[in-house]
Short mmCIF file of C-alpha atoms in Angstrom, two decimals:
data_model
loop_
_atom_site.label_atom_id
_atom_site.label_comp_id
_atom_site.label_asym_id
_atom_site.label_seq_id
_atom_site.Cartn_x
_atom_site.Cartn_y
_atom_site.Cartn_z
CA MET A 1 126.18 72.21 143.24
CA ASN A 2 129.48 73.23 144.61
CA SER A 3 130.08 76.67 144.15
CA LYS A 4 133.56 77.30 145.16
CA PHE A 5 134.99 77.07 141.80
CA ASN A 6 134.63 81.10 140.48
CA ASN A 7 136.58 83.46 139.32
CA ALA A 8 137.81 85.41 142.14
CA ASP A 9 139.13 82.72 144.02
CA ALA A 10 140.14 80.27 141.26
CA ARG A 11 144.11 81.62 141.72
CA THR A 12 144.06 80.31 145.06
CA TYR A 13 142.13 77.42 144.99
CA SER A 14 144.00 74.19 143.85
CA VAL A 15 141.49 71.09 143.58
CA VAL A 16 142.91 68.19 145.79
CA PRO A 17 142.27 65.14 143.47
CA ASN A 18 140.00 62.48 144.18
CA THR A 19 141.80 59.53 146.21
CA SER A 20 139.16 57.44 145.85
CA PHE A 21 140.63 54.69 143.19
CA ILE A 22 138.36 52.52 140.91
CA SER A 23 139.59 50.77 137.86
CA ILE A 24 138.55 51.42 134.17
CA LYS A 25 137.45 47.68 134.00
CA ASP A 26 135.00 48.34 137.33
CA GLU A 27 134.12 51.68 135.86
CA SER A 28 132.96 50.19 132.27
CA ARG A 29 131.05 47.42 134.89
CA GLU A 30 129.30 50.36 136.64
CA LEU A 31 128.99 52.02 133.06
CA MET A 32 126.97 49.09 131.83
CA ALA A 33 125.13 48.71 134.90
CA VAL A 34 123.20 52.26 134.45
CA TRP A 35 122.82 51.28 130.42
CA PRO A 36 119.28 49.11 131.02
CA ASP A 37 118.19 52.28 132.48
CA ILE A 38 119.39 54.34 129.87
CA VAL A 39 117.17 52.44 127.59
CA ARG A 40 114.22 52.66 129.52
CA ASP A 41 114.37 56.42 130.47
CA LEU A 42 114.44 56.87 126.12
CA THR A 43 112.15 53.90 125.36
CA ASP A 44 109.41 54.54 127.90
CA ALA A 45 108.78 58.05 125.89
CA GLY A 46 108.03 56.40 122.80
CA ARG A 47 105.33 54.31 124.52
CA HIS A 48 103.80 57.62 125.75
CA LEU A 49 103.19 58.75 122.03
CA ASP A 50 101.60 55.57 121.20
CA ILE A 51 104.09 54.17 118.84
CA PRO A 52 105.21 50.93 119.95
CA ASP A 53 106.58 49.95 116.60
CA VAL A 54 108.93 52.66 116.86
CA THR A 55 109.76 52.44 120.76
CA LYS A 56 110.48 48.38 119.65
CA TRP A 57 112.96 49.91 116.86
CA LEU A 58 114.68 52.40 118.73
CA MET A 59 115.52 49.80 121.58
CA LYS A 60 116.93 48.05 119.01
CA VAL A 61 119.24 50.83 117.32
CA LEU A 62 120.38 51.86 120.85
CA GLN A 63 121.46 48.41 121.66
CA TYR A 64 123.36 47.53 118.47
CA ASN A 65 124.88 51.00 117.75
CA VAL A 66 125.74 52.75 121.75
CA PRO A 67 126.96 50.11 124.23
CA CYS A 68 129.49 48.03 121.96
CA GLY A 69 132.45 50.21 122.07
CA GLY A 70 135.27 50.98 123.92
CA LYS A 71 133.28 53.72 126.11
CA ASN A 72 136.17 56.02 126.37
CA ARG A 73 134.16 59.04 126.55
CA ALA A 74 132.30 57.87 129.16
CA LEU A 75 134.73 57.09 131.34
CA THR A 76 136.60 60.37 130.70
CA VAL A 77 133.21 62.22 132.16
CA VAL A 78 133.24 60.01 135.22
CA GLU A 79 137.10 59.97 135.67
CA ALA A 80 137.13 64.10 135.42
CA TYR A 81 134.11 64.25 137.69
CA ARG A 82 136.17 62.03 140.40
CA SER A 83 139.16 64.20 139.94
CA LEU A 84 137.61 67.24 139.78
CA SER A 85 134.72 67.16 142.79
CA PRO A 86 135.26 67.26 146.75
CA PRO A 87 134.76 64.24 148.75
CA ASP A 88 131.92 65.43 150.10
CA GLN A 89 130.14 66.11 146.47
CA ILE A 90 131.22 62.14 145.16
CA THR A 91 128.07 60.81 146.35
CA GLU A 92 126.17 57.98 145.14
CA GLU A 93 123.36 59.97 143.28
CA ASN A 94 126.11 62.36 141.28
CA LEU A 95 128.22 59.07 140.54
CA ARG A 96 125.14 57.84 138.82
CA LEU A 97 124.26 60.98 137.30
CA THR A 98 127.64 61.51 135.77
CA ARG A 99 127.77 57.93 134.30
CA ILE A 100 123.99 59.27 132.76
CA LEU A 101 126.22 62.20 131.22
CA GLY A 102 128.80 59.96 130.16
CA TRP A 103 126.15 57.70 128.29
CA CYS A 104 125.04 61.05 126.43
CA THR A 105 128.56 61.42 125.07
CA GLU A 106 128.31 58.10 123.65
CA LEU A 107 125.05 58.64 122.14
CA LEU A 108 126.98 61.59 120.16
CA GLN A 109 129.67 59.35 119.41
CA ALA A 110 126.97 56.50 118.03
CA PHE A 111 125.20 59.56 116.00
CA LEU A 112 127.94 60.71 114.41
CA LEU A 113 129.79 57.43 113.65
CA MET A 114 126.21 55.88 112.05
CA VAL A 115 126.23 59.16 109.91
CA ASP A 116 130.50 58.83 109.11
CA ASP A 117 129.85 55.09 108.21
CA ILE A 118 126.97 55.96 105.43
CA GLN A 119 128.97 58.99 103.86
CA ASP A 120 132.24 56.94 103.96
CA HIS A 121 130.86 53.96 102.35
CA SER A 122 132.38 51.79 105.48
CA GLU A 123 131.41 48.29 106.17
CA MET A 124 132.67 47.46 109.34
CA ARG A 125 132.26 49.42 112.68
CA ARG A 126 133.64 47.83 116.15
CA ASN A 127 133.67 44.61 114.53
CA GLN A 128 130.31 44.20 113.65
CA PRO A 129 128.80 45.46 110.15
CA CYS A 130 127.70 49.38 110.26
CA TRP A 131 124.47 49.46 111.02
CA TYR A 132 123.06 50.88 107.40
CA LEU A 133 124.50 47.73 105.97
CA TYR A 134 122.55 45.75 108.78
CA ASN A 135 119.72 43.83 107.28
CA ASP A 136 120.14 46.03 104.83
CA ILE A 137 118.90 48.72 106.69
CA GLY A 138 120.13 51.49 103.92
CA LEU A 139 119.26 55.09 104.31
CA THR A 140 116.74 54.73 106.85
CA ALA A 141 119.74 54.59 109.17
CA ILE A 142 119.98 58.37 109.04
CA ASN A 143 116.35 58.79 110.59
CA ASP A 144 117.94 56.38 113.24
CA ALA A 145 121.09 58.71 113.77
CA LEU A 146 118.94 61.64 114.24
CA MET A 147 116.84 59.71 116.84
CA LEU A 148 119.63 58.77 118.59
CA GLU A 149 121.02 62.53 118.64
CA MET A 150 117.79 63.53 120.17
CA CYS A 151 118.00 61.15 122.88
CA ILE A 152 120.91 63.07 124.33
CA TYR A 153 118.81 65.92 125.42
CA GLN A 154 115.70 63.80 126.45
CA LEU A 155 118.04 62.62 129.14
CA LEU A 156 119.61 65.81 129.66
CA LYS A 157 116.08 67.21 130.04
CA LYS A 158 114.99 64.28 132.47
CA HIS A 159 117.81 64.14 134.71
CA PHE A 160 119.60 67.72 134.93
CA LYS A 161 117.01 70.12 134.23
CA THR A 162 116.82 70.96 137.93
CA LYS A 163 120.40 71.49 138.04
CA GLU A 164 122.07 74.81 137.92
CA CYS A 165 124.54 73.20 135.03
CA TYR A 166 121.51 72.11 132.88
CA VAL A 167 121.56 75.17 130.53
CA ASN A 168 125.80 75.06 130.54
CA LEU A 169 125.14 71.37 129.31
CA LEU A 170 122.65 71.94 126.69
CA GLU A 171 124.90 74.69 125.33
CA GLN A 172 128.00 72.22 125.59
CA PHE A 173 126.59 69.45 123.55
CA LEU A 174 124.54 71.82 120.99
CA SER A 175 128.03 73.75 120.31
CA VAL A 176 130.38 70.83 119.78
CA SER A 177 127.99 68.75 117.95
CA LEU A 178 128.11 71.95 115.54
CA LYS A 179 131.69 71.88 115.46
CA THR A 180 131.75 68.54 114.95
CA GLU A 181 129.10 68.48 111.92
CA MET A 182 131.56 71.55 110.42
CA GLY A 183 134.65 69.36 110.63
CA GLN A 184 132.77 66.61 108.81
CA CYS A 185 132.08 69.06 106.22
CA LEU A 186 135.30 69.99 105.90
CA ASP A 187 136.58 66.44 105.69
CA LEU A 188 133.97 65.60 102.91
CA LEU A 189 135.18 69.08 101.13
CA SER A 190 138.63 67.83 101.18
CA THR A 191 137.50 64.38 99.26
CA ASN A 192 135.59 66.44 96.58
CA PHE A 193 132.39 64.24 98.18
CA GLY A 194 134.20 60.88 97.26
CA LYS A 195 135.12 62.23 93.97
CA LYS A 196 138.78 62.10 92.93
CA PRO A 197 140.23 64.32 95.46
CA ASN A 198 142.28 67.57 94.87
CA LEU A 199 145.48 67.27 96.20
CA ASP A 200 146.74 70.61 96.43
CA LEU A 201 144.25 71.20 99.19
CA PHE A 202 146.18 68.60 101.39
CA THR A 203 147.94 70.97 103.62
CA MET A 204 149.07 70.41 106.77
CA ASP A 205 146.64 73.86 107.96
CA ARG A 206 143.96 72.35 106.33
CA TYR A 207 144.15 68.64 108.35
CA ASN A 208 144.76 70.71 111.46
CA SER A 209 141.19 72.23 111.09
CA ILE A 210 139.76 69.12 110.31
CA VAL A 211 140.97 67.03 113.33
CA LYS A 212 140.23 69.86 115.80
CA TYR A 213 136.77 70.39 114.39
CA LYS A 214 135.98 66.60 113.53
CA THR A 215 137.82 64.44 116.73
CA GLY A 216 139.27 67.06 119.04
CA TYR A 217 135.80 68.74 120.65
CA TYR A 218 133.48 65.73 120.55
CA THR A 219 135.89 63.18 121.90
CA PHE A 220 138.33 65.00 124.22
CA VAL A 221 136.58 68.48 125.45
CA LEU A 222 133.48 67.76 125.70
CA PRO A 223 133.48 65.12 127.85
CA ALA A 224 135.77 66.67 130.56
CA THR A 225 133.96 70.03 130.38
CA ALA A 226 130.60 68.09 130.89
CA ALA A 227 131.66 66.82 133.64
CA MET A 228 133.67 70.12 135.14
CA SER A 229 129.81 72.04 134.27
CA PHE A 230 128.31 69.22 136.84
CA ALA A 231 131.08 69.88 139.12
CA GLY A 232 130.25 73.38 139.72
CA ILE A 233 133.39 74.66 138.26
CA THR A 234 132.60 78.12 136.12
CA ASP A 235 135.97 79.67 136.09
CA PRO A 236 136.49 80.54 132.11
CA GLU A 237 140.60 80.02 132.51
CA MET A 238 140.10 76.58 133.61
CA TYR A 239 137.98 75.72 130.89
CA ARG A 240 140.51 77.48 128.84
CA GLN A 241 143.61 75.37 129.88
CA ALA A 242 141.38 72.55 129.91
CA LYS A 243 140.63 73.00 126.18
CA THR A 244 144.03 73.45 125.28
CA ILE A 245 145.54 70.34 126.39
CA LEU A 246 142.50 68.78 125.23
CA LEU A 247 142.72 69.50 121.60
CA GLU A 248 146.27 68.66 121.60
CA MET A 249 145.15 65.40 122.66
CA GLY A 250 142.71 65.03 120.28
CA HIS A 251 145.17 65.80 117.68
CA LEU A 252 147.52 62.74 118.46
CA PHE A 253 144.71 60.70 118.87
CA GLN A 254 143.66 61.21 115.43
CA VAL A 255 147.02 60.87 114.02
CA LYS A 256 147.42 57.81 115.34
CA ASP A 257 143.70 56.53 114.39
CA ASP A 258 144.98 57.97 110.46
CA TYR A 259 148.14 55.51 110.97
CA LEU A 260 146.06 52.56 112.22
CA ASP A 261 143.80 53.15 109.72
CA CYS A 262 146.45 52.11 107.27
CA TYR A 263 148.68 50.00 109.04
CA GLY A 264 146.56 48.48 111.70
CA SER A 265 144.43 45.10 111.60
CA ILE A 266 140.90 44.48 111.64
CA GLU A 267 141.29 43.08 115.15
CA ASP A 268 142.55 46.00 116.42
CA ILE A 269 140.97 48.50 114.88
CA GLY A 270 137.45 46.74 114.71
CA LYS A 271 137.16 48.07 111.12
CA THR A 272 138.66 48.02 107.55
CA GLY A 273 140.58 50.91 106.70
CA THR A 274 139.27 52.97 103.90
CA ASP A 275 141.17 56.00 103.83
CA ILE A 276 143.17 55.74 100.89
CA ALA A 277 140.70 54.36 98.99
CA GLU A 278 137.94 57.10 99.92
CA GLY A 279 140.72 59.89 99.55
CA LYS A 280 140.77 61.22 102.91
CA CYS A 281 142.91 64.21 104.05
CA SER A 282 144.83 61.80 106.75
CA TRP A 283 147.99 62.78 108.29
CA LEU A 284 149.87 59.87 106.05
CA ILE A 285 148.98 61.69 102.76
CA VAL A 286 149.56 65.09 103.97
CA VAL A 287 153.41 64.10 105.46
CA ALA A 288 153.79 61.69 102.13
CA LEU A 289 153.09 64.99 99.88
CA GLN A 290 155.46 67.24 101.60
CA ARG A 291 158.35 64.75 100.99
CA ALA A 292 157.41 63.44 97.84
CA THR A 293 159.24 63.92 94.09
CA PRO A 294 157.20 65.42 91.20
CA GLU A 295 157.59 61.53 90.08
CA GLN A 296 155.84 60.12 93.35
CA LYS A 297 153.52 63.02 93.47
CA LYS A 298 152.08 61.86 90.10
CA ILE A 299 151.52 58.44 91.40
CA PHE A 300 149.74 59.72 94.20
CA GLU A 301 147.45 61.89 91.76
CA GLU A 302 146.59 58.80 89.71
CA CYS A 303 146.15 56.29 92.93
CA TYR A 304 144.97 57.94 95.66
CA GLY A 305 141.22 58.28 96.34
CA GLN A 306 140.49 55.19 93.96
CA SER A 307 139.27 51.96 95.60
CA ASP A 308 141.09 49.55 92.72
CA VAL A 309 143.10 47.78 95.72
CA GLU A 310 146.31 47.63 93.44
CA LYS A 311 146.10 51.34 93.43
CA VAL A 312 145.54 51.11 97.04
CA ASN A 313 148.58 49.17 97.75
CA ARG A 314 150.70 51.53 95.23
CA VAL A 315 149.78 54.14 97.47
CA LYS A 316 151.20 52.13 100.49
CA GLN A 317 154.22 51.11 98.71
CA LEU A 318 155.13 54.90 98.52
CA TYR A 319 154.21 55.32 101.78
CA GLN A 320 156.86 52.79 102.70
CA GLU A 321 159.58 54.48 100.38
CA LEU A 322 158.85 57.83 102.11
CA GLY A 323 159.25 56.72 105.42
CA ILE A 324 156.17 57.64 106.94
CA SER A 325 155.85 54.66 109.81
CA ASN A 326 159.20 55.51 110.94
CA THR A 327 158.09 59.53 110.73
CA TYR A 328 154.92 58.69 112.58
CA ALA A 329 157.02 56.88 115.34
CA ILE A 330 159.00 60.12 115.72
CA TYR A 331 155.93 62.26 115.58
CA GLU A 332 154.33 60.27 118.28
CA GLU A 333 157.13 59.70 120.92
CA GLU A 334 157.80 63.71 120.36
CA THR A 335 153.96 64.52 120.72
CA TYR A 336 153.70 62.70 123.48
CA ASN A 337 156.61 63.60 125.69
CA LEU A 338 155.52 67.34 124.75
CA LEU A 339 152.18 66.87 126.25
CA HIS A 340 153.41 65.31 129.28
CA THR A 341 155.19 68.71 129.64
CA HIS A 342 152.16 70.69 128.58
CA ILE A 343 149.99 68.92 131.26
CA GLN A 344 152.94 69.35 134.22
CA GLN A 345 152.42 73.37 133.37
CA ILE A 346 148.79 73.71 133.98
CA SER A 347 148.45 76.49 136.62
CA ARG A 348 144.58 77.08 137.38
CA GLY A 349 144.14 74.38 139.63
CA LEU A 350 143.25 71.59 137.17
CA PRO A 351 144.67 68.41 138.68
CA HIS A 352 147.56 66.84 136.75
CA ASP A 353 147.12 63.16 137.13
CA LEU A 354 143.66 63.40 135.16
CA PHE A 355 144.86 64.55 132.18
CA LEU A 356 147.91 62.46 132.23
CA LYS A 357 145.32 58.89 132.96
CA LEU A 358 143.52 60.31 129.82
CA LEU A 359 146.49 60.95 127.87
CA ASN A 360 147.71 57.06 128.63
CA ARG A 361 144.23 55.90 128.27
CA THR A 362 143.24 57.03 124.97
CA CYS A 363 146.89 58.13 123.12
CA ARG A 364 149.15 55.31 124.57
CA LYS A 365 151.69 53.85 122.41
CA ILE A 366 151.14 51.78 119.00
CA GLY A 367 150.36 48.02 119.77
CA ARG A 368 148.40 48.24 122.27
CA LYS A 369 144.49 48.32 121.38
CA ASP A 370 142.24 51.53 122.01
#
């Protein structure tokens, strides 16, 4: 791997962004071209254990849950590697390995979503029934999700074990998985495990922590920093600056997701919004509680976290009365512009263009599909 990125010379070395261009659509096709090899790698191992039924089932789990999303995390891995690596390092073999690394992030995403859908009693994901509801699979889906999580490490071992970055990649995936699961725990604690939520806990500080741990690390930090590791970057300050920007993006991304959960159509977001019925500590309810009168707070106490359609609609009516949509529009515009400024202030040799592309692709304005 490239060794020129080290602590001693990071102050003077500036990354020259790779000028080779490939569109998101083309890169998505390149990722899908690798997908059959991913499935083969993961299911061949099962055959060695003389469990053909499990191998066949795992193939079904993989095909249903992993490749059908937007592949934003995998795309970030490839974009980051292209931007951060010198031209002589961007070989077809290294790009293939980068795409495999990208699929590892998608496997993590699939594992987390499968468990989250069970815990949240969700019905739709990516315009199809959630896996646990597919053919009445039920709680067997928990084991299926765990198998997908372990597939990550099988792929890393097979393709990266001889690379200098192998241990770093293992530590990154393990660390981010733990952080995300802690974020999920905080989210569930906030909903009182699906019972009546304690709205007094719904503070902006608590919300920020949920977003940071449940979303920011695995959606933004992991894909970019995994690519940095594979590109041979070792300077801690480069990782620190990247992490700061990426967590800010994660916050905007999740606030937008919260907004769409309430106001987006199933065609736009691929699922039915459940945050109100599930009593989630979302950005909308936190801001609403900050503004609500004592009378309005009483209504929130009575209706929030209830699956009754009339009570859900009453919460939405209160959101309208409190001007939540307008507040979101202002927040989105200001945060988007602030992120642009922060990206321009990165000084540790990280290419601004990479982060601007990521911002525009994943956090673009409402009205365009994720």
